[in-house]
Amino acid sequence: MQKQLIANQALSPSGFVSEAQEFQSVMRNRSIDAKERKRALCLLVNHAGMLKPGETGFEGAGVALKDALCAWLLPE
């Protein structure tokens, strides 16, 4: 699924958008239990905190995070 990033490892906004889209796909998989869903969400939020606000694409990453959170709260 998702991998843990080291604190000083950079994540580009476009990389985060891809990760958020993958997260949404995972949330549609009903075979994944609540513990694994929570773990995936925690990783995604942690990675969002590593983004730099001045980077190109930051706003798009924010939208991707919102969409991912909605997928977690309201799985299809």
PDB file of C-alpha atoms in Angstrom:
ATOM      1  CA  MET A   1       0.000   0.000   0.000  1.00  0.00           C
ATOM      2  CA  GLN A   2       1.823   3.131   1.163  1.00  0.00           C
ATOM      3  CA  LYS A   3       5.289   3.380   2.561  1.00  0.00           C
ATOM      4  CA  GLN A   4       6.615   5.401   5.443  1.00  0.00           C
ATOM      5  CA  LEU A   5       8.749   8.391   4.455  1.00  0.00           C
ATOM      6  CA  ILE A   6      11.759   9.479   6.452  1.00  0.00           C
ATOM      7  CA  ALA A   7      11.285  12.912   8.060  1.00  0.00           C
ATOM      8  CA  ASN A   8      13.728  14.694   5.752  1.00  0.00           C
ATOM      9  CA  GLN A   9      12.597  12.878   2.598  1.00  0.00           C
ATOM     10  CA  ALA A  10      10.817  15.260   0.228  1.00  0.00           C
ATOM     11  CA  LEU A  11       7.470  14.502  -1.343  1.00  0.00           C
ATOM     12  CA  SER A  12       6.389  16.588  -4.314  1.00  0.00           C
ATOM     13  CA  PRO A  13       2.793  17.795  -4.543  1.00  0.00           C
ATOM     14  CA  SER A  14       2.289  15.713  -7.696  1.00  0.00           C
ATOM     15  CA  GLY A  15       3.677  12.665  -5.893  1.00  0.00           C
ATOM     16  CA  PHE A  16       1.258  13.310  -3.054  1.00  0.00           C
ATOM     17  CA  VAL A  17      -1.665  13.615  -5.487  1.00  0.00           C
ATOM     18  CA  SER A  18      -0.739  10.194  -6.903  1.00  0.00           C
ATOM     19  CA  GLU A  19      -0.542   8.760  -3.392  1.00  0.00           C
ATOM     20  CA  ALA A  20      -3.928  10.265  -2.488  1.00  0.00           C
ATOM     21  CA  GLN A  21      -5.477   8.751  -5.624  1.00  0.00           C
ATOM     22  CA  GLU A  22      -4.022   5.357  -4.716  1.00  0.00           C
ATOM     23  CA  PHE A  23      -5.437   5.799  -1.203  1.00  0.00           C
ATOM     24  CA  GLN A  24      -8.904   6.402  -2.657  1.00  0.00           C
ATOM     25  CA  SER A  25      -8.643   3.184  -4.673  1.00  0.00           C
ATOM     26  CA  VAL A  26      -7.645   1.287  -1.557  1.00  0.00           C
ATOM     27  CA  MET A  27     -10.604   2.709   0.384  1.00  0.00           C
ATOM     28  CA  ARG A  28     -12.966   1.218  -2.231  1.00  0.00           C
ATOM     29  CA  ASN A  29     -11.602  -2.250  -1.412  1.00  0.00           C
ATOM     30  CA  ARG A  30     -14.054  -3.641   1.153  1.00  0.00           C
ATOM     31  CA  SER A  31     -11.707  -6.476   2.149  1.00  0.00           C
ATOM     32  CA  ILE A  32      -9.404  -4.054   3.988  1.00  0.00           C
ATOM     33  CA  ASP A  33     -10.189  -3.912   7.703  1.00  0.00           C
ATOM     34  CA  ALA A  34     -10.682  -0.765   9.793  1.00  0.00           C
ATOM     35  CA  LYS A  35      -7.230  -0.978  11.374  1.00  0.00           C
ATOM     36  CA  GLU A  36      -5.497  -1.014   7.981  1.00  0.00           C
ATOM     37  CA  ARG A  37      -7.712   1.835   6.730  1.00  0.00           C
ATOM     38  CA  LYS A  38      -6.775   3.919   9.756  1.00  0.00           C
ATOM     39  CA  ARG A  39      -3.079   3.146   9.246  1.00  0.00           C
ATOM     40  CA  ALA A  40      -3.300   4.222   5.586  1.00  0.00           C
ATOM     41  CA  LEU A  41      -5.056   7.457   6.561  1.00  0.00           C
ATOM     42  CA  CYS A  42      -2.422   8.247   9.202  1.00  0.00           C
ATOM     43  CA  LEU A  43       0.359   7.747   6.643  1.00  0.00           C
ATOM     44  CA  LEU A  44      -1.398   9.973   4.122  1.00  0.00           C
ATOM     45  CA  VAL A  45      -1.933  12.767   6.653  1.00  0.00           C
ATOM     46  CA  ASN A  46       1.691  12.432   7.790  1.00  0.00           C
ATOM     47  CA  HIS A  47       2.866  12.776   4.191  1.00  0.00           C
ATOM     48  CA  ALA A  48       0.609  15.813   3.692  1.00  0.00           C
ATOM     49  CA  GLY A  49       2.414  17.480   6.586  1.00  0.00           C
ATOM     50  CA  MET A  50       5.715  17.096   4.726  1.00  0.00           C
ATOM     51  CA  LEU A  51       4.575  19.195   1.763  1.00  0.00           C
ATOM     52  CA  LYS A  52       5.985  22.694   1.362  1.00  0.00           C
ATOM     53  CA  PRO A  53       3.299  25.398   0.943  1.00  0.00           C
ATOM     54  CA  GLY A  54       5.296  27.402  -1.623  1.00  0.00           C
ATOM     55  CA  GLU A  55       5.695  24.547  -4.092  1.00  0.00           C
ATOM     56  CA  THR A  56       3.846  24.513  -7.380  1.00  0.00           C
ATOM     57  CA  GLY A  57       0.895  22.177  -7.098  1.00  0.00           C
ATOM     58  CA  PHE A  58       0.443  22.585  -3.331  1.00  0.00           C
ATOM     59  CA  GLU A  59      -3.185  23.652  -3.759  1.00  0.00           C
ATOM     60  CA  GLY A  60      -3.906  20.592  -5.897  1.00  0.00           C
ATOM     61  CA  ALA A  61      -2.392  18.411  -3.187  1.00  0.00           C
ATOM     62  CA  GLY A  62      -4.797  20.013  -0.715  1.00  0.00           C
ATOM     63  CA  VAL A  63      -7.756  19.140  -2.921  1.00  0.00           C
ATOM     64  CA  ALA A  64      -6.432  15.575  -3.261  1.00  0.00           C
ATOM     65  CA  LEU A  65      -6.194  15.326   0.536  1.00  0.00           C
ATOM     66  CA  LYS A  66      -9.788  16.512   0.905  1.00  0.00           C
ATOM     67  CA  ASP A  67     -10.969  13.961  -1.660  1.00  0.00           C
ATOM     68  CA  ALA A  68      -9.007  11.209   0.091  1.00  0.00           C
ATOM     69  CA  LEU A  69     -10.507  12.110   3.474  1.00  0.00           C
ATOM     70  CA  CYS A  70     -13.983  11.973   1.944  1.00  0.00           C
ATOM     71  CA  ALA A  71     -13.186   8.512   0.544  1.00  0.00           C
ATOM     72  CA  TRP A  72     -12.143   7.406   4.028  1.00  0.00           C
ATOM     73  CA  LEU A  73     -15.233   8.835   5.715  1.00  0.00           C
ATOM     74  CA  LEU A  74     -17.709   7.755   3.036  1.00  0.00           C
ATOM     75  CA  PRO A  75     -16.387   4.574   1.404  1.00  0.00           C
ATOM     76  CA  GLU A  76     -18.405   3.482  -1.612  1.00  0.00           C
TER      77      GLU A  76
END
